[in-house]
Amino acid sequence: VLMALLAGLVLLIILIVKLGTGSLRMHFRAPAPGGSVYLETFAIFVGSFLLLQVLSTLIEGKVPVWVQFSLQWLVLLSIFWPIVRGVSVARWRQDMGLVAPKGVFREIAAGLMVYLASLPIYFMAALGSFVLINLREFLTTPSVTESGRTIQPPMSNPVFDMLESNSLITLLVLGSLVTMWAPLVEEGVMRGALFRHLRGRLGFVLAAIISAMLFGALHQYDVLLLLPVMALGASFAFIREWRGSLIGCITAHAIHNTTIFMLVTWLISAT
């Protein structure tokens, strides 16, 4: 982790210098304002996800947990909404950024580089969340009393909760969602469709901030845990703006989720 942070700090400085000198060329081409098929894609994704949550509540306890989790793969279909609306496959791939004019490996390398460069910002955001959480605990009245002393109820994370007490097959299905579904679907919707729509009407900074805020909100974490998620969302938006391709975004998202998933799984198994 320390080596990654040091490498990230060096890369972040290099990126800032290149941006400052104008030597870093942005390849994303903002579309002309008009049309809403990609905003519709975002709406279809949100609607599908909410519908799936209702369905999961209805079948909870009636089917194995891993079956309940597997249904989330159906939400993948939402990224194909523009094709349903008549957009050609070739145009859809171009608009969504599912292309690599300079080669797939170069896009993967760019995604890895920007992810490393974003780590210092991510950890600063995580530190900010930690400070705010502790400040809230200090200022709020404890709601649990035990043996004459007051304790704060522990904060929960839905992914952590699911990892703690489920079967191997559930762990595998959850792992596929975290390491594959999230990078493909979330990047397709957030940076492929929504960011593109926003960039047709706004500059990069506003489009990145709005998409990052919505990206954070959709994770349904405690509000004070959203700062690092939003920092990641902004860095993924930068990759999309810089490269024009979505491949680097998917790569960075997959690296982050896989690393966190493996670390959390190891920590939980160790305790």
XYZ file of N, CA and C in Angstrom:
813
model
N 0.838 -1.210 0.000
C 0.000 0.000 0.000
C 0.868 1.254 0.000
N 1.923 1.219 0.818
C 2.823 2.372 0.877
C 3.501 2.613 -0.471
N 3.961 1.523 -1.112
C 4.595 1.666 -2.426
C 3.618 2.212 -3.458
N 2.374 1.743 -3.396
C 1.357 2.229 -4.337
C 1.079 3.710 -4.115
N 1.037 4.125 -2.856
C 0.803 5.540 -2.541
C 1.957 6.419 -3.032
N 3.193 5.945 -2.836
C 4.347 6.719 -3.297
C 4.369 6.817 -4.815
N 4.103 5.697 -5.489
C 4.042 5.713 -6.945
C 2.912 6.618 -7.427
N 1.774 6.539 -6.715
C 0.642 7.381 -7.073
C 0.930 8.854 -6.908
N 1.650 9.205 -5.851
C 1.995 10.611 -5.615
C 2.883 11.150 -6.737
N 3.855 10.331 -7.155
C 4.733 10.736 -8.261
C 3.922 10.927 -9.541
N 3.050 9.958 -9.839
C 2.228 10.047 -11.052
C 1.262 11.229 -10.990
N 0.714 11.506 -9.805
C -0.190 12.638 -9.647
C 0.527 13.947 -9.943
N 1.753 14.085 -9.446
C 2.541 15.293 -9.707
C 2.820 15.436 -11.207
N 3.170 14.316 -11.848
C 3.431 14.340 -13.291
C 2.186 14.770 -14.063
N 1.021 14.209 -13.694
C -0.225 14.569 -14.368
C -0.556 16.049 -14.172
N -0.369 16.549 -12.961
C -0.649 17.957 -12.682
C 0.255 18.860 -13.514
N 1.543 18.500 -13.589
C 2.491 19.293 -14.392
C 2.099 19.266 -15.857
N 1.740 18.090 -16.374
C 1.352 17.969 -17.776
C 0.069 18.752 -18.070
N -0.865 18.714 -17.127
C -2.095 19.485 -17.301
C -1.797 20.980 -17.272
N -0.918 21.369 -16.363
C -0.568 22.780 -16.241
C 0.137 23.333 -17.461
N 0.948 22.509 -18.099
C 1.702 22.951 -19.279
C 0.933 22.725 -20.579
N -0.220 22.077 -20.466
C -1.031 21.832 -21.662
C -0.502 20.733 -22.557
N 0.405 19.887 -22.036
C 0.983 18.825 -22.859
C 0.188 17.527 -22.807
N -0.874 17.516 -22.000
C -1.721 16.321 -21.906
C -2.969 16.557 -22.750
N -3.055 15.885 -23.863
C -4.153 16.100 -24.803
C -5.395 15.317 -24.394
N -6.540 15.989 -24.377
C -7.803 15.341 -24.068
C -8.419 14.791 -25.362
N -8.790 13.521 -25.358
C -9.293 12.873 -26.562
C -10.814 12.776 -26.622
N -11.487 13.071 -25.512
C -12.952 12.978 -25.518
C -13.527 14.119 -26.342
N -14.486 13.813 -27.191
C -15.160 14.816 -27.996
C -16.596 14.958 -27.515
N -16.878 16.086 -26.890
C -18.216 16.299 -26.329
C -19.250 16.322 -27.445
N -20.374 15.611 -27.272
C -21.410 15.601 -28.306
C -22.181 16.917 -28.328
N -22.838 17.173 -29.433
C -23.697 18.351 -29.518
C -24.906 18.150 -28.608
N -25.372 19.213 -27.947
C -26.557 19.082 -27.088
C -27.751 18.591 -27.901
N -28.604 17.817 -27.246
C -29.791 17.308 -27.928
C -29.879 15.803 -27.808
N -31.096 15.293 -27.728
C -31.276 13.861 -27.574
C -31.142 13.435 -26.128
N -31.769 12.338 -25.790
C -31.754 11.918 -24.388
C -31.595 10.415 -24.231
N -31.193 9.718 -25.293
C -31.143 8.263 -25.209
C -30.146 7.792 -24.152
N -29.066 8.544 -23.943
C -28.081 8.121 -22.945
C -28.487 8.549 -21.536
N -29.259 9.612 -21.430
C -29.861 9.930 -20.132
C -30.931 8.895 -19.802
N -31.646 8.441 -20.813
C -32.620 7.372 -20.623
C -31.930 6.099 -20.135
N -30.732 5.842 -20.644
C -29.966 4.665 -20.211
C -29.710 4.712 -18.713
N -29.320 5.891 -18.221
C -29.106 6.055 -16.780
C -30.409 5.821 -16.022
N -31.521 6.372 -16.533
C -32.819 6.203 -15.872
C -33.252 4.738 -15.869
N -33.015 4.043 -16.975
C -33.359 2.622 -17.060
C -32.537 1.824 -16.043
N -31.261 2.170 -15.908
C -30.402 1.493 -14.938
C -30.929 1.690 -13.516
N -31.218 2.931 -13.159
C -31.706 3.216 -11.805
C -33.037 2.506 -11.562
N -33.942 2.586 -12.549
C -35.242 1.925 -12.406
C -35.103 0.420 -12.266
N -34.213 -0.179 -13.067
C -33.993 -1.622 -13.007
C -33.422 -2.029 -11.658
N -32.502 -1.217 -11.151
C -31.871 -1.526 -9.871
C -32.885 -1.438 -8.726
N -33.729 -0.419 -8.756
C -34.756 -0.282 -7.718
C -35.773 -1.422 -7.800
N -36.146 -1.787 -9.022
C -37.082 -2.894 -9.205
C -36.485 -4.196 -8.687
N -35.201 -4.377 -8.929
C -34.521 -5.579 -8.446
C -34.489 -5.614 -6.921
N -34.323 -4.455 -6.290
C -34.329 -4.408 -4.833
C -35.686 -4.802 -4.268
N -36.757 -4.366 -4.935
C -38.111 -4.754 -4.515
C -38.297 -6.254 -4.667
N -37.844 -6.788 -5.825
C -37.959 -8.221 -6.066
C -37.159 -9.013 -5.044
N -35.960 -8.532 -4.716
C -35.128 -9.215 -3.737
C -35.796 -9.261 -2.370
N -36.476 -8.174 -2.019
C -37.204 -8.135 -0.748
C -38.336 -9.154 -0.742
N -39.017 -9.307 -1.879
C -40.149 -10.232 -1.967
C -39.712 -11.694 -1.893
N -38.536 -11.999 -2.444
C -38.096 -13.400 -2.475
C -37.101 -13.732 -1.367
N -36.811 -12.737 -0.519
C -35.856 -12.961 0.559
C -36.327 -14.085 1.472
N -35.457 -15.053 1.711
C -35.800 -16.199 2.546
C -36.451 -17.339 1.782
N -36.858 -17.088 0.531
C -37.521 -18.118 -0.269
C -36.571 -18.787 -1.250
N -35.463 -18.139 -1.547
C -34.452 -18.700 -2.444
C -33.094 -18.523 -1.793
N -32.097 -19.314 -2.191
C -30.752 -19.124 -1.622
C -30.243 -17.710 -1.874
N -29.395 -17.225 -0.971
C -28.871 -15.864 -1.078
C -28.112 -15.670 -2.382
N -27.365 -16.694 -2.824
C -26.574 -16.545 -4.048
C -27.466 -16.378 -5.276
N -28.646 -16.981 -5.265
C -29.598 -16.787 -6.370
C -30.098 -15.350 -6.373
N -30.390 -14.849 -5.188
C -30.834 -13.461 -5.041
C -29.778 -12.495 -5.581
N -28.510 -12.746 -5.261
C -27.426 -11.897 -5.761
C -27.269 -12.008 -7.278
N -27.414 -13.232 -7.800
C -27.196 -13.466 -9.223
C -28.161 -12.674 -10.107
N -29.337 -12.382 -9.582
C -30.324 -11.622 -10.353
C -29.805 -10.246 -10.750
N -28.819 -9.749 -10.006
C -28.287 -8.413 -10.300
C -27.631 -8.353 -11.673
N -27.204 -9.497 -12.187
C -26.602 -9.510 -13.521
C -27.592 -9.086 -14.595
N -28.892 -9.207 -14.305
C -29.908 -8.786 -15.277
C -29.846 -7.286 -15.556
N -29.346 -6.521 -14.578
C -29.250 -5.069 -14.742
C -28.245 -4.716 -15.838
N -27.356 -5.652 -16.167
C -26.395 -5.434 -17.254
C -27.092 -5.062 -18.556
N -28.302 -5.564 -18.748
C -29.039 -5.307 -19.981
C -29.347 -3.825 -20.186
N -29.332 -3.047 -19.111
C -29.696 -1.632 -19.223
C -28.731 -0.852 -20.103
N -27.466 -1.276 -20.179
C -26.491 -0.514 -20.977
C -26.766 -0.650 -22.469
N -27.600 -1.626 -22.857
C -27.924 -1.808 -24.273
C -29.169 -1.032 -24.693
N -29.718 -0.199 -23.817
C -30.931 0.546 -24.121
C -30.819 1.379 -25.402
N -29.703 2.071 -25.648
C -29.612 2.851 -26.902
C -29.819 1.996 -28.152
N -29.351 0.738 -28.127
C -29.550 -0.153 -29.272
C -31.028 -0.461 -29.445
N -31.728 -0.682 -28.331
C -33.175 -0.912 -28.380
C -33.876 0.299 -28.989
N -33.359 1.487 -28.721
C -33.968 2.728 -29.219
C -33.556 3.057 -30.652
N -32.774 2.180 -31.276
C -32.457 2.365 -32.675
C -31.043 2.799 -33.012
N -30.188 2.990 -32.011
C -28.792 3.349 -32.267
C -28.054 2.112 -32.791
N -27.277 2.280 -33.850
C -26.539 1.150 -34.405
C -25.487 0.667 -33.409
N -25.101 -0.598 -33.537
C -24.119 -1.165 -32.615
C -22.794 -0.413 -32.712
N -22.372 -0.100 -33.948
C -21.104 0.612 -34.131
C -21.157 1.994 -33.492
N -22.272 2.712 -33.683
C -22.415 4.045 -33.087
C -22.502 3.950 -31.566
N -23.201 2.935 -31.073
C -23.330 2.728 -29.624
C -21.963 2.497 -28.984
N -21.149 1.646 -29.605
C -19.812 1.388 -29.082
C -18.969 2.658 -29.067
N -19.074 3.450 -30.122
C -18.311 4.690 -30.191
C -18.782 5.677 -29.129
N -20.077 5.851 -29.006
C -20.633 6.803 -28.037
C -20.325 6.394 -26.600
N -20.398 5.100 -26.328
C -20.160 4.607 -24.961
C -18.677 4.538 -24.609
N -17.817 4.675 -25.618
C -16.385 4.603 -25.366
C -15.830 3.196 -25.361
N -16.578 2.254 -25.909
C -16.125 0.865 -25.952
C -15.254 0.635 -27.181
N -14.292 1.491 -27.352
C -13.355 1.439 -28.470
C -11.954 1.737 -27.935
N -10.957 1.365 -28.722
C -9.569 1.622 -28.333
C -8.758 1.957 -29.581
N -8.893 3.189 -30.096
C -8.200 3.570 -31.335
C -6.685 3.382 -31.248
N -6.101 3.518 -30.060
C -4.652 3.393 -29.900
C -4.238 2.068 -29.272
N -5.183 1.139 -29.217
C -4.860 -0.184 -28.689
C -5.391 -0.409 -27.294
N -5.883 -1.609 -27.048
C -6.478 -1.945 -25.755
C -5.460 -1.847 -24.630
N -4.241 -2.329 -24.879
C -3.240 -2.349 -23.812
C -2.826 -0.936 -23.391
N -2.831 -0.002 -24.345
C -2.506 1.381 -23.986
C -3.602 1.972 -23.106
N -4.853 1.637 -23.405
C -5.970 2.134 -22.587
C -5.929 1.518 -21.187
N -5.595 0.239 -21.119
C -5.475 -0.428 -19.818
C -4.363 0.229 -19.000
N -3.238 0.509 -19.643
C -2.116 1.150 -18.950
C -2.496 2.542 -18.461
N -3.241 3.283 -19.280
C -3.683 4.623 -18.880
C -4.609 4.546 -17.674
N -5.514 3.565 -17.669
C -6.410 3.389 -16.534
C -5.651 3.066 -15.268
N -4.645 2.189 -15.372
C -3.822 1.833 -14.214
C -3.053 3.042 -13.699
N -2.494 3.833 -14.608
C -1.703 4.993 -14.208
C -2.556 6.020 -13.474
N -3.728 6.329 -14.025
C -4.587 7.330 -13.383
C -5.121 6.795 -12.054
N -5.396 5.496 -11.986
C -5.855 4.941 -10.712
C -4.798 5.111 -9.628
N -3.549 4.795 -9.959
C -2.467 4.974 -8.995
C -2.333 6.447 -8.604
N -2.454 7.337 -9.603
C -2.349 8.776 -9.325
C -3.487 9.267 -8.443
N -4.633 8.576 -8.492
C -5.794 8.998 -7.699
C -5.741 8.474 -6.263
N -4.830 7.520 -5.973
C -4.778 6.927 -4.635
C -4.517 7.942 -3.527
N -3.570 8.899 -3.693
C -3.396 9.893 -2.624
C -4.675 10.692 -2.367
N -5.395 11.041 -3.426
C -6.661 11.774 -3.262
C -7.694 10.888 -2.586
N -7.733 9.615 -2.986
C -8.680 8.672 -2.400
C -8.437 8.519 -0.899
N -7.175 8.375 -0.503
C -6.865 8.194 0.913
C -7.118 9.474 1.711
N -6.918 10.625 1.099
C -7.249 11.876 1.778
C -8.761 11.977 1.990
N -9.529 11.560 0.977
C -10.983 11.566 1.105
C -11.429 10.569 2.177
N -10.767 9.395 2.212
C -11.089 8.399 3.245
C -10.762 8.932 4.633
N -9.648 9.658 4.742
C -9.284 10.276 6.019
C -10.322 11.321 6.420
N -10.796 12.090 5.446
C -11.845 13.072 5.721
C -13.111 12.406 6.223
N -13.484 11.272 5.603
C -14.652 10.525 6.069
C -14.453 10.020 7.487
N -13.252 9.532 7.776
C -12.943 9.026 9.119
C -13.093 10.137 10.162
N -12.575 11.320 9.852
C -12.661 12.453 10.782
C -14.120 12.850 11.000
N -14.889 12.932 9.916
C -16.291 13.331 10.021
C -17.110 12.306 10.798
N -16.825 11.025 10.584
C -17.541 9.972 11.302
C -17.275 10.058 12.800
N -16.021 10.251 13.163
C -15.684 10.369 14.577
C -16.240 11.640 15.187
N -16.280 12.713 14.411
C -16.872 13.957 14.903
C -18.360 13.768 15.144
N -19.035 13.067 14.238
C -20.466 12.803 14.421
C -20.705 11.956 15.665
N -19.864 10.943 15.862
C -20.026 10.095 17.037
C -19.798 10.878 18.324
N -18.899 11.848 18.262
C -18.614 12.660 19.448
C -19.772 13.608 19.759
N -20.412 14.134 18.697
C -21.450 15.144 18.883
C -22.833 14.570 19.127
N -23.086 13.365 18.636
C -24.428 12.793 18.771
C -24.562 12.044 20.086
N -25.784 11.909 20.529
C -26.060 11.197 21.776
C -26.007 9.707 21.532
N -25.228 8.943 22.284
C -25.175 7.489 22.105
C -26.561 6.874 22.269
N -26.864 5.893 21.433
C -28.196 5.301 21.454
C -28.221 3.917 22.101
N -27.091 3.435 22.554
C -27.041 2.112 23.174
C -26.401 2.230 24.546
N -27.020 1.656 25.538
C -26.466 1.664 26.886
C -26.230 0.231 27.328
N -25.062 -0.048 27.844
C -24.725 -1.416 28.226
C -23.882 -1.382 29.504
N -24.386 -2.030 30.564
C -23.664 -2.135 31.839
C -23.276 -0.776 32.398
N -24.172 0.163 32.274
C -23.925 1.467 32.859
C -23.033 2.375 32.045
N -22.555 1.927 30.870
C -21.744 2.807 30.037
C -22.366 2.896 28.645
N -22.105 3.969 27.989
C -22.707 4.189 26.677
C -21.720 3.832 25.578
N -22.241 3.195 24.541
C -21.432 2.851 23.384
C -22.167 3.249 22.114
N -21.426 3.534 21.086
C -22.019 3.901 19.813
C -22.337 2.643 19.011
N -23.484 2.617 18.303
C -23.757 1.478 17.425
C -22.763 1.467 16.274
N -22.256 0.305 15.882
C -21.268 0.253 14.808
C -21.867 0.632 13.467
N -21.059 1.300 12.635
C -21.482 1.611 11.291
C -21.451 0.328 10.473
N -22.353 0.212 9.513
C -22.413 -0.998 8.711
C -22.163 -0.678 7.245
N -21.585 -1.649 6.561
C -21.403 -1.586 5.126
C -22.047 -2.841 4.567
N -22.988 -2.723 3.616
C -23.733 -3.900 3.153
C -22.838 -5.004 2.604
N -21.762 -4.635 1.899
C -20.874 -5.658 1.354
C -20.155 -6.398 2.479
N -19.654 -5.642 3.481
C -18.979 -6.266 4.612
C -19.924 -7.218 5.350
N -21.165 -6.774 5.529
C -22.137 -7.604 6.234
C -22.356 -8.934 5.510
N -22.416 -8.892 4.163
C -22.654 -10.106 3.389
C -21.439 -11.037 3.403
N -20.258 -10.463 3.513
C -19.039 -11.269 3.504
C -18.853 -12.059 4.798
N -19.425 -11.564 5.881
C -19.106 -12.117 7.188
C -19.662 -13.517 7.431
N -20.834 -13.819 6.860
C -21.472 -15.074 7.273
C -22.200 -15.785 6.141
N -21.565 -15.944 4.986
C -22.222 -16.617 3.882
C -21.359 -17.732 3.313
N -21.982 -18.572 2.487
C -21.332 -19.751 1.932
C -20.335 -19.388 0.847
N -19.574 -20.393 0.422
C -18.567 -20.187 -0.622
C -19.207 -19.738 -1.925
N -20.331 -20.362 -2.317
C -20.959 -19.988 -3.579
C -21.483 -18.547 -3.530
N -21.969 -18.149 -2.348
C -22.409 -16.768 -2.188
C -21.232 -15.817 -2.319
N -20.105 -16.206 -1.735
C -18.887 -15.402 -1.827
C -18.434 -15.265 -3.276
N -18.524 -16.355 -4.046
C -18.117 -16.324 -5.452
C -19.034 -15.431 -6.284
N -20.334 -15.534 -6.041
C -21.285 -14.701 -6.779
C -21.078 -13.232 -6.423
N -20.910 -12.961 -5.131
C -20.672 -11.586 -4.695
C -19.363 -11.065 -5.294
N -18.341 -11.939 -5.352
C -17.075 -11.542 -5.956
C -17.228 -11.186 -7.419
N -18.060 -11.936 -8.148
C -18.283 -11.631 -9.567
C -18.980 -10.291 -9.738
N -19.868 -9.965 -8.810
C -20.563 -8.674 -8.875
C -19.608 -7.520 -8.606
N -18.757 -7.695 -7.598
C -17.842 -6.626 -7.200
C -16.744 -6.415 -8.239
N -16.179 -7.517 -8.754
C -14.991 -7.404 -9.607
C -15.302 -7.327 -11.098
N -16.501 -7.781 -11.514
C -16.837 -7.757 -12.945
C -18.085 -6.936 -13.234
N -19.182 -7.220 -12.524
C -20.433 -6.508 -12.796
C -20.276 -5.013 -12.575
N -19.745 -4.631 -11.425
C -19.630 -3.207 -11.109
C -18.759 -2.446 -12.117
N -17.550 -2.927 -12.462
C -16.761 -2.197 -13.459
C -17.449 -2.089 -14.815
N -18.095 -3.162 -15.263
C -18.727 -3.146 -16.581
C -19.998 -2.296 -16.600
N -20.901 -2.572 -15.666
C -22.212 -1.918 -15.692
C -22.129 -0.485 -15.192
N -21.481 -0.272 -14.047
C -21.418 1.079 -13.491
C -20.637 2.028 -14.398
N -19.537 1.542 -14.974
C -18.792 2.411 -15.887
C -19.556 2.631 -17.184
N -20.222 1.593 -17.671
C -21.033 1.758 -18.873
C -22.129 2.791 -18.690
N -22.765 2.764 -17.529
C -23.863 3.699 -17.260
C -23.348 5.077 -16.862
N -22.398 5.119 -15.909
C -21.986 6.402 -15.338
C -21.033 7.182 -16.241
N -19.981 6.543 -16.710
C -19.005 7.243 -17.551
C -19.274 7.049 -19.035
N -19.922 5.931 -19.408
C -20.246 5.729 -20.811
C -21.442 6.543 -21.251
N -22.552 6.424 -20.519
C -23.804 7.074 -20.923
C -24.011 8.433 -20.250
N -24.044 8.454 -18.901
C -24.397 9.688 -18.198
C -23.364 10.789 -18.403
N -22.081 10.473 -18.241
C -21.035 11.488 -18.411
C -21.076 12.055 -19.825
N -21.286 11.199 -20.814
C -21.375 11.672 -22.199
C -22.534 12.648 -22.364
N -23.681 12.300 -21.780
C -24.849 13.193 -21.869
C -24.558 14.530 -21.206
N -23.965 14.498 -20.032
C -23.666 15.735 -19.303
C -22.649 16.599 -20.051
N -21.669 15.954 -20.684
C -20.636 16.711 -21.383
C -21.175 17.433 -22.615
N -22.317 16.998 -23.103
C -22.935 17.701 -24.217
C -23.544 19.030 -23.805
N -23.652 19.240 -22.487
C -24.295 20.445 -21.972
C -23.424 21.208 -20.981
N -22.423 20.527 -20.410
C -21.603 21.136 -19.365
C -20.119 20.948 -19.674
N -19.284 21.736 -18.993
C -17.856 21.535 -19.071
C -17.441 20.304 -18.303
N -16.166 19.932 -18.429
C -15.686 18.702 -17.799
C -15.858 18.723 -16.284
N -15.500 19.823 -15.634
C -15.504 19.868 -14.161
C -16.904 19.603 -13.619
N -17.902 20.306 -14.134
C -19.268 20.113 -13.647
C -19.782 18.719 -13.977
N -19.500 18.240 -15.184
C -19.952 16.903 -15.577
C -19.315 15.841 -14.686
N -18.027 16.023 -14.372
C -17.338 15.064 -13.510
C -17.906 15.090 -12.097
N -18.169 16.292 -11.562
C -18.692 16.420 -10.197
C -20.088 15.808 -10.089
N -20.960 16.123 -11.037
C -22.333 15.604 -10.992
C -22.348 14.089 -11.125
N -21.579 13.568 -12.093
C -21.549 12.116 -12.281
C -20.924 11.421 -11.072
N -19.918 12.052 -10.452
C -19.288 11.463 -9.269
C -20.245 11.460 -8.079
N -21.024 12.528 -7.927
C -21.999 12.589 -6.828
C -23.074 11.521 -6.994
N -23.579 11.351 -8.211
C -24.592 10.329 -8.460
C -23.996 8.931 -8.302
N -22.748 8.773 -8.723
C -22.030 7.507 -8.563
C -21.933 7.151 -7.081
N -21.602 8.141 -6.262
C -21.520 7.899 -4.825
C -22.871 7.595 -4.213
N -23.887 8.363 -4.608
C -25.222 8.180 -4.030
C -25.791 6.804 -4.340
N -25.509 6.273 -5.526
C -26.060 4.975 -5.916
C -25.480 3.821 -5.115
N -24.368 4.048 -4.413
C -23.772 2.980 -3.616
C -24.504 2.763 -2.293
N -25.359 3.700 -1.923
C -26.229 3.541 -0.747
C -25.441 3.298 0.545
N -24.265 3.884 0.630
C -23.499 3.809 1.869
C -23.956 4.910 2.822
N -23.453 4.850 4.041
C -23.605 5.976 4.959
C -23.079 7.228 4.262
N -23.794 8.329 4.413
C -23.453 9.547 3.678
C -22.018 9.997 3.919
N -21.485 9.728 5.104
C -20.122 10.154 5.416
C -19.062 9.233 4.799
N -19.500 8.123 4.218
C -18.563 7.238 3.533
C -18.482 7.517 2.040
N -19.211 8.539 1.578
C -19.297 8.795 0.144
C -18.117 9.588 -0.404
N -17.362 10.281 0.443
C -16.255 11.098 -0.061
C -15.245 10.292 -0.880
N -14.727 9.154 -0.377
C -13.782 8.389 -1.193
C -14.409 7.813 -2.452
N -15.688 7.421 -2.385
C -16.359 6.889 -3.577
C -16.484 7.982 -4.638
N -16.829 9.198 -4.225
C -16.934 10.304 -5.158
C -15.572 10.674 -5.734
N -14.522 10.560 -4.920
C -13.167 10.826 -5.420
C -12.811 9.843 -6.528
N -13.170 8.575 -6.336
C -12.937 7.579 -7.375
C -13.743 7.903 -8.627
N -15.010 8.284 -8.438
C -15.856 8.621 -9.577
C -15.276 9.755 -10.399
N -14.732 10.760 -9.735
C -14.121 11.890 -10.438
C -12.878 11.449 -11.202
N -12.088 10.555 -10.607
C -10.879 10.081 -11.299
C -11.245 9.241 -12.517
N -12.318 8.448 -12.417
C -12.769 7.669 -13.572
C -13.264 8.605 -14.681
N -13.923 9.688 -14.296
C -14.380 10.666 -15.284
C -13.191 11.309 -15.994
N -12.117 11.547 -15.241
C -10.911 12.112 -15.861
C -10.338 11.153 -16.908
N -10.332 9.852 -16.594
C -9.834 8.867 -17.564
C -10.661 8.943 -18.843
N -11.973 9.024 -18.682
C -12.880 9.099 -19.851
C -12.604 10.361 -20.664
N -12.392 11.484 -19.985
C -12.124 12.743 -20.672
C -10.773 12.697 -21.377
N -9.785 12.130 -20.725
C -8.437 12.097 -21.279
C -8.335 11.154 -22.473
N -8.829 9.933 -22.281
C -8.640 8.909 -23.303
C -9.771 8.851 -24.325
N -10.965 9.302 -23.946
C -12.111 9.157 -24.844
C -12.684 7.757 -24.806
N -11.926 6.803 -24.304
C -12.317 5.404 -24.223
C -12.784 5.054 -22.822
N -13.634 4.050 -22.734
C -14.138 3.586 -21.443
C -13.278 2.463 -20.864
N -12.373 1.941 -21.665
C -11.596 0.769 -21.238
C -10.734 1.079 -20.015
N -10.108 2.252 -19.997
C -9.304 2.629 -18.836
C -10.140 2.778 -17.580
N -11.358 3.294 -17.721
C -12.269 3.440 -16.578
C -12.621 2.067 -16.006
N -12.956 1.131 -16.898
C -13.303 -0.226 -16.471
C -12.109 -0.880 -15.774
N -10.917 -0.671 -16.340
C -9.702 -1.237 -15.759
C -9.463 -0.708 -14.349
N -9.504 0.613 -14.190
C -9.257 1.224 -12.879
C -10.296 0.769 -11.861
N -11.556 0.728 -12.281
C -12.637 0.304 -11.382
C -12.437 -1.151 -10.960
N -12.063 -2.007 -11.915
C -11.863 -3.426 -11.619
C -10.681 -3.624 -10.671
N -9.595 -2.897 -10.897
C -8.422 -3.013 -10.016
C -8.789 -2.604 -8.590
N -9.491 -1.485 -8.452
C -9.865 -1.002 -7.119
C -10.771 -2.005 -6.409
N -11.846 -2.415 -7.074
C -12.807 -3.311 -6.437
C -12.190 -4.655 -6.082
N -11.366 -5.194 -6.999
C -10.737 -6.487 -6.734
C -9.784 -6.404 -5.546
N -9.010 -5.329 -5.491
C -8.071 -5.149 -4.375
C -8.814 -5.038 -3.048
N -9.847 -4.206 -3.005
C -10.624 -4.026 -1.774
C -11.317 -5.323 -1.375
N -11.898 -6.005 -2.362
C -12.619 -7.248 -2.075
C -11.687 -8.301 -1.484
N -10.516 -8.462 -2.100
C -9.550 -9.440 -1.593
C -9.047 -9.064 -0.205
N -8.792 -7.779 0.017
C -8.305 -7.343 1.321
C -9.356 -7.555 2.403
N -10.598 -7.167 2.120
C -11.668 -7.314 3.106
C -11.944 -8.790 3.388
N -11.958 -9.613 2.340
C -12.174 -11.049 2.523
C -11.092 -11.655 3.395
N -9.845 -11.261 3.150
C -8.729 -11.762 3.949
C -8.853 -11.316 5.405
N -9.194 -10.038 5.619
C -9.318 -9.527 6.982
C -10.426 -10.220 7.754
N -11.558 -10.438 7.081
C -12.689 -11.094 7.738
C -12.353 -12.552 8.057
N -11.688 -13.236 7.111
C -11.317 -14.631 7.368
C -10.279 -14.733 8.480
N -9.433 -13.715 8.595
C -8.385 -13.729 9.618
C -8.939 -13.487 11.020
N -10.124 -12.878 11.101
C -10.723 -12.604 12.401
C -11.777 -13.627 12.751
